[in-house]
PDB file of C-alpha atoms in Angstrom:
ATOM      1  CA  UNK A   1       0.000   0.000   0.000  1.00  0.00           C
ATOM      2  CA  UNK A   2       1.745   3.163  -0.904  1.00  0.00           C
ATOM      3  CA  UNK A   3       2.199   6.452   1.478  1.00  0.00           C
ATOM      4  CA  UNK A   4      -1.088   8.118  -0.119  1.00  0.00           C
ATOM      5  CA  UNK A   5      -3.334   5.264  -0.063  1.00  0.00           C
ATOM      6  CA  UNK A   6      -2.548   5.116   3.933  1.00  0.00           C
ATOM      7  CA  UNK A   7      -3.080   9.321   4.158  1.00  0.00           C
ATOM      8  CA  UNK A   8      -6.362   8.537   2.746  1.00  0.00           C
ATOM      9  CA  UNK A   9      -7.533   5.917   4.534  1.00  0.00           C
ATOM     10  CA  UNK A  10      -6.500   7.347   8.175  1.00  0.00           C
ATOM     11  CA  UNK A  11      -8.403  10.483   6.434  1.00  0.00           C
ATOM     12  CA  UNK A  12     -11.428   8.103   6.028  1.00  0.00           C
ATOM     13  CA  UNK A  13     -10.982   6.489   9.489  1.00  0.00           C
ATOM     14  CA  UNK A  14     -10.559  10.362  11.010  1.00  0.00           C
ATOM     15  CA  UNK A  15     -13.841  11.689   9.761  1.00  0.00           C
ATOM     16  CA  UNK A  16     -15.479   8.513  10.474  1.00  0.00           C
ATOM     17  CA  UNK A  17     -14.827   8.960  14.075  1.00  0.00           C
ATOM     18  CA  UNK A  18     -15.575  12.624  14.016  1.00  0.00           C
ATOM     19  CA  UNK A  19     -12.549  14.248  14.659  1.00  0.00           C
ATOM     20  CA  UNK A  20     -11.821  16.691  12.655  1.00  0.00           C
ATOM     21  CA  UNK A  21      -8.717  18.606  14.031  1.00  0.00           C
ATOM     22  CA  UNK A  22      -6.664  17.069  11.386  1.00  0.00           C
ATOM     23  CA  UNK A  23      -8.552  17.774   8.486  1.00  0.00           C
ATOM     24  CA  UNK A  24      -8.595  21.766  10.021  1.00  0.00           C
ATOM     25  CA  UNK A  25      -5.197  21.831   9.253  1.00  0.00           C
ATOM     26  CA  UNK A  26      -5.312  20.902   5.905  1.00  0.00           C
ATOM     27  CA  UNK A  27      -8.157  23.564   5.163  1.00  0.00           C
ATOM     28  CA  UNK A  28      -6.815  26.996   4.174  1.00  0.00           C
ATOM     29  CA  UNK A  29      -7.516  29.567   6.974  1.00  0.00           C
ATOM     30  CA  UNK A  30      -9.615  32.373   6.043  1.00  0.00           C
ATOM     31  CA  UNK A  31      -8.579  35.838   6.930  1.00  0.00           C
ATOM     32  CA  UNK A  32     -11.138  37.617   8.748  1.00  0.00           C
ATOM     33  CA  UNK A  33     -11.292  41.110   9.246  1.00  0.00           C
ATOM     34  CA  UNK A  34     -11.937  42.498  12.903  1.00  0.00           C
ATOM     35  CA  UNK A  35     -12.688  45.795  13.311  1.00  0.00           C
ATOM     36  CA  UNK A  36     -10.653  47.471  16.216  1.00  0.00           C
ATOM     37  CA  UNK A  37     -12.241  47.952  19.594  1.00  0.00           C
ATOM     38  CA  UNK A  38     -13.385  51.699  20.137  1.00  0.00           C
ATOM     39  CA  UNK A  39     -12.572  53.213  23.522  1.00  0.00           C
ATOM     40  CA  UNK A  40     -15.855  54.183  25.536  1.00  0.00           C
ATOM     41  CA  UNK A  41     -16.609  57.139  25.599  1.00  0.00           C
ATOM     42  CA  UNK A  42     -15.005  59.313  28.619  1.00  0.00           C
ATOM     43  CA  UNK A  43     -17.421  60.166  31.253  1.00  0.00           C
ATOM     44  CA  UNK A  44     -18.159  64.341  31.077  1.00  0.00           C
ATOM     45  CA  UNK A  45     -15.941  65.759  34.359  1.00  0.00           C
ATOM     46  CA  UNK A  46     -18.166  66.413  37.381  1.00  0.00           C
ATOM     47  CA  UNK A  47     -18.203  69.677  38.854  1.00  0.00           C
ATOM     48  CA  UNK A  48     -16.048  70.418  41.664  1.00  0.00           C
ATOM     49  CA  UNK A  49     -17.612  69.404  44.744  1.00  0.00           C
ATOM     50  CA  UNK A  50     -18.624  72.807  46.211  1.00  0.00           C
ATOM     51  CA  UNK A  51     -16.441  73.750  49.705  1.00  0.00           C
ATOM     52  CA  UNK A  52     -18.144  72.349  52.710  1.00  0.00           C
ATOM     53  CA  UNK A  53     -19.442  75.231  54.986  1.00  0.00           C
ATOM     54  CA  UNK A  54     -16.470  75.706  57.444  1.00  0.00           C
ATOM     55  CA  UNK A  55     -17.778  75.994  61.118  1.00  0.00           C
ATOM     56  CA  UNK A  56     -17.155  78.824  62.970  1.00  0.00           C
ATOM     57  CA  UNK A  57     -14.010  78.774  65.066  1.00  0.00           C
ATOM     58  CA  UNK A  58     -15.495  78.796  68.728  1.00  0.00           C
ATOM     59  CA  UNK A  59     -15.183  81.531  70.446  1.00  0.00           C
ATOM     60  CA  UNK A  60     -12.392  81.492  73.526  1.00  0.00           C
ATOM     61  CA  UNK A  61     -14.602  80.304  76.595  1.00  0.00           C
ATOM     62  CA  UNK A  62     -14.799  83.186  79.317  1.00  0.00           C
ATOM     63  CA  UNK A  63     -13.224  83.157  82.991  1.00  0.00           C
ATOM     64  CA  UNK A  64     -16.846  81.714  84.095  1.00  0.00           C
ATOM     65  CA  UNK A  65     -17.004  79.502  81.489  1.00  0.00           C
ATOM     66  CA  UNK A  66     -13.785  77.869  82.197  1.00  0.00           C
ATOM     67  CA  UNK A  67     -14.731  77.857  86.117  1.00  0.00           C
ATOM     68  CA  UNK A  68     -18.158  76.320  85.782  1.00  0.00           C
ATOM     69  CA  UNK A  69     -16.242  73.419  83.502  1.00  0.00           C
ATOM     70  CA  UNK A  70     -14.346  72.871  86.116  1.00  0.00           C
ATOM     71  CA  UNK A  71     -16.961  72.807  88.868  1.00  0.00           C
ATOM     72  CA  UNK A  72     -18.932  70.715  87.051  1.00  0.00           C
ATOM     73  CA  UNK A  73     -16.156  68.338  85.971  1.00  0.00           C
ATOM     74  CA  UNK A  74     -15.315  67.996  89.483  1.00  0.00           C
ATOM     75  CA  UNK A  75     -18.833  67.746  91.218  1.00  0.00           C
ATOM     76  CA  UNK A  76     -19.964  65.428  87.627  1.00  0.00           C
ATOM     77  CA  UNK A  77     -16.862  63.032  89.323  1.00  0.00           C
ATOM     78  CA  UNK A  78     -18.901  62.586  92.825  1.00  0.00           C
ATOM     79  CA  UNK A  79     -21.788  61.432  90.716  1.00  0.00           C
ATOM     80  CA  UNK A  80     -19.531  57.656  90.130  1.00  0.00           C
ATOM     81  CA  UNK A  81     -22.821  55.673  89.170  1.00  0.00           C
ATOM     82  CA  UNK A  82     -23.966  58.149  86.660  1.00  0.00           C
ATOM     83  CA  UNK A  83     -27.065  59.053  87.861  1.00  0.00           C
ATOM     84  CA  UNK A  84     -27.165  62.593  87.197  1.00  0.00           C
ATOM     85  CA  UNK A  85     -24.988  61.843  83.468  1.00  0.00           C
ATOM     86  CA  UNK A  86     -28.241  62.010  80.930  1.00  0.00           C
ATOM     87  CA  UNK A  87     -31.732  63.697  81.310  1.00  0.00           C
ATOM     88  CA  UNK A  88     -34.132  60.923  83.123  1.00  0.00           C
ATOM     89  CA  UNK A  89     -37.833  59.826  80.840  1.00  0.00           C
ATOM     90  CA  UNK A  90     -40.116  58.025  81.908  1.00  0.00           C
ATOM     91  CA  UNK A  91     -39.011  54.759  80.228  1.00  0.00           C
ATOM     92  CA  UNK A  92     -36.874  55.064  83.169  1.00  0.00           C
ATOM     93  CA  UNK A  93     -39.034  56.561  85.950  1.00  0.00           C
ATOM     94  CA  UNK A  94     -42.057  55.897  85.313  1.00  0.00           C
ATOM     95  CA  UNK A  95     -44.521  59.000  85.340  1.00  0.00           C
ATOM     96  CA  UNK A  96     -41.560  61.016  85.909  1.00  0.00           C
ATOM     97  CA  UNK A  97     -42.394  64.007  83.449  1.00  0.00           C
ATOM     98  CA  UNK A  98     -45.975  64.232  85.422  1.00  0.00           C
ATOM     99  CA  UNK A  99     -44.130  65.021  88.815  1.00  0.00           C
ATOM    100  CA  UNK A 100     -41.353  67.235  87.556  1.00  0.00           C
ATOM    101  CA  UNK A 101     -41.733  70.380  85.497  1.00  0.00           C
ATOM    102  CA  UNK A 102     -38.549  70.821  84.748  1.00  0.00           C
ATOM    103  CA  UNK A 103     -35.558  68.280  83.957  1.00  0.00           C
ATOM    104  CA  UNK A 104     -32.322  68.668  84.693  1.00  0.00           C
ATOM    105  CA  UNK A 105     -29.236  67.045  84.397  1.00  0.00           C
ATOM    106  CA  UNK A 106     -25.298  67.552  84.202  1.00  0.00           C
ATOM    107  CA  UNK A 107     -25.494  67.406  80.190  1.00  0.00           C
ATOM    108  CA  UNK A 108     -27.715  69.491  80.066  1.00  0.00           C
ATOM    109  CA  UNK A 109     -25.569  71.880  82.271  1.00  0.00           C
ATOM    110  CA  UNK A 110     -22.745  71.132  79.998  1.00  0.00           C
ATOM    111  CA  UNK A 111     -24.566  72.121  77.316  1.00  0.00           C
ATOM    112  CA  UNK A 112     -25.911  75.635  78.772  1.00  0.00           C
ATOM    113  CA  UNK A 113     -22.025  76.289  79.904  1.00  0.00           C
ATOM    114  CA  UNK A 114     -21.155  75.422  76.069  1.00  0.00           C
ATOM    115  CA  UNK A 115     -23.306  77.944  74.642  1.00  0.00           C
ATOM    116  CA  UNK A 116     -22.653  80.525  77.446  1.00  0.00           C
ATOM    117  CA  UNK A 117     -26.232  80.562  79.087  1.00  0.00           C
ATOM    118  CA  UNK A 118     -24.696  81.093  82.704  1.00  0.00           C
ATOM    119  CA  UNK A 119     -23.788  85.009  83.344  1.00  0.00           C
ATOM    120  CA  UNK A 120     -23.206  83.961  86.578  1.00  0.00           C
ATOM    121  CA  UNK A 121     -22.529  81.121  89.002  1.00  0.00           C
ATOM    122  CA  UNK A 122     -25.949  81.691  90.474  1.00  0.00           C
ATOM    123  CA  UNK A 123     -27.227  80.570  87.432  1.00  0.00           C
ATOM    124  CA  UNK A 124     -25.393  77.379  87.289  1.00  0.00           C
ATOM    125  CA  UNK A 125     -25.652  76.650  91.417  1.00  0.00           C
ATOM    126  CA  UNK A 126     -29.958  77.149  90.670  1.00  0.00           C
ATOM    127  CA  UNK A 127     -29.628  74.440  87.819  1.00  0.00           C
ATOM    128  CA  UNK A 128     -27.513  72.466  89.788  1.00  0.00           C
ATOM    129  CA  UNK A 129     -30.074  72.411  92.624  1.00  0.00           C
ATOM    130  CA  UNK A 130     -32.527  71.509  90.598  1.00  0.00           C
ATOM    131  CA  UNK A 131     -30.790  68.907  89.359  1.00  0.00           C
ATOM    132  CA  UNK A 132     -30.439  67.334  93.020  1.00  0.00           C
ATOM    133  CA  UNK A 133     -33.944  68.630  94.333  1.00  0.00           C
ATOM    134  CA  UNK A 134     -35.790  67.282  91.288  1.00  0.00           C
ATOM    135  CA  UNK A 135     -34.377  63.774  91.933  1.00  0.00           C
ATOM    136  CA  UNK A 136     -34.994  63.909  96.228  1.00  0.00           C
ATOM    137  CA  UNK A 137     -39.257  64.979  95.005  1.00  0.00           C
ATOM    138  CA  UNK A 138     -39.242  61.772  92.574  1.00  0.00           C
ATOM    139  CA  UNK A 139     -37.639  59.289  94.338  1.00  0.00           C
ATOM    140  CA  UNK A 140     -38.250  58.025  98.153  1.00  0.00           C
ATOM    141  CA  UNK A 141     -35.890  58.654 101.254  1.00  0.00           C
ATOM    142  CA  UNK A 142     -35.033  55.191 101.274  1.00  0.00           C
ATOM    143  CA  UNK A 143     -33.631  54.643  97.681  1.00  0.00           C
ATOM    144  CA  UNK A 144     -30.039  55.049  96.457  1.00  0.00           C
ATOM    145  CA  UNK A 145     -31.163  57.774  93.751  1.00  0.00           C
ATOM    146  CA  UNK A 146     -32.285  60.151  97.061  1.00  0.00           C
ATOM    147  CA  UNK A 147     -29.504  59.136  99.145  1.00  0.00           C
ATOM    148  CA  UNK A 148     -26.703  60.147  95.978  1.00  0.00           C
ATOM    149  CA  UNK A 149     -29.016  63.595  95.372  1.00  0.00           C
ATOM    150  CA  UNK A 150     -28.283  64.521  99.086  1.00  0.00           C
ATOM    151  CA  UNK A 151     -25.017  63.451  98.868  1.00  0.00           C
ATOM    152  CA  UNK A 152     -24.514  66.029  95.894  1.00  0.00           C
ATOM    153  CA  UNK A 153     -26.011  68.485  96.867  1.00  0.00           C
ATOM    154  CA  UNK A 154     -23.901  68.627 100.033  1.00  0.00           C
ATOM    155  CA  UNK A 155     -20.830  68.335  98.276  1.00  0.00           C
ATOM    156  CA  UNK A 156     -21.812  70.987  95.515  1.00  0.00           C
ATOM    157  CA  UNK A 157     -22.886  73.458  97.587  1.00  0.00           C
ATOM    158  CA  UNK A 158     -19.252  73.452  99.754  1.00  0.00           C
ATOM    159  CA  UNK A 159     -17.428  73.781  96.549  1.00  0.00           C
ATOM    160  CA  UNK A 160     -19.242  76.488  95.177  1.00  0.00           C
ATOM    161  CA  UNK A 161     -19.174  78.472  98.769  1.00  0.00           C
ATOM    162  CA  UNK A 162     -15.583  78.119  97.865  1.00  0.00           C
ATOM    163  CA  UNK A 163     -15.908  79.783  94.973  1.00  0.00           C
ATOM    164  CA  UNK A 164     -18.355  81.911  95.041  1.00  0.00           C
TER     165      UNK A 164
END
């Protein structure tokens, strides 16, 4: 059998058993023509992001500012299970905003010291009183929340007799 008798048969034999990856090679290739890839389009520029607002520089605290932050600090340090921190709801005391008018509580102190509502330590030692009074009306004698009020209050007062 010559050399091209036994091309053709393993030709035969090769498409008989479906594989064509010989017979591929002995096609001619055809060219095809691919068009080149575009870039996307670029995305327009966005706008500079306008300048945020700058805050105002705060304003140097006064003498009484900077002496009722330290009172308070000080007295705020007495109070060591935090029961005079945050104002009191009545989630917490129950019926609370029935029996006192008006809250009070060393944020809320901070807060009025921050923004410079105190002209005078009066001002702070009535808010402070309140603070302590407010929690003697709501709770019994007998409960810890009295007892630390009374406590306060004591030590309060002597530092601001100090200072006033």
């Amino acid at each position: 059998m010559s050399s091209h008798d036994k091309s053709k048969k393993k030709r035969d034999r090769i498409e008989m058993e479906g594989d064509d990856s010989l017979m591929d090679m002995e096609r001619p290739i055809k060219k095809i023509h691919i068009k080149p890839i575009e870039p996307p389009p670029r995305p327009k520029p966005e706008p500079e992001p306008k300048p945020k607002a700058k805050k105002k520089p705060k304003a140097d605290p006064t003498a009484l500012q900077l002496c009722l932050e330290n009172l308070l600090t000080i007295i705020q340090r007495k109070d060591v299970q935090g029961f005079f921190a945050f104002p009191v709801n009545d989630a917490i005391a129950p019926g609370y905003s029935r029996v006192i008018e008006k809250p009070m509580d060393f944020s809320t102190i901070r807060n009025k010291i921050d923004s410079g509502q105190y002209t005078t330590i009066e001002g702070f030692r009535d808010d402070f009183h309140l603070m302590c009074n407010n929690a003697t009306i709501y709770n019994a004698p007998d409960t810890i929340y009295y007892k630390a009020a009374k406590r306060l209050l004591l030590i309060g007062d002597k530092m601001m007799t100090q200072v006033s």
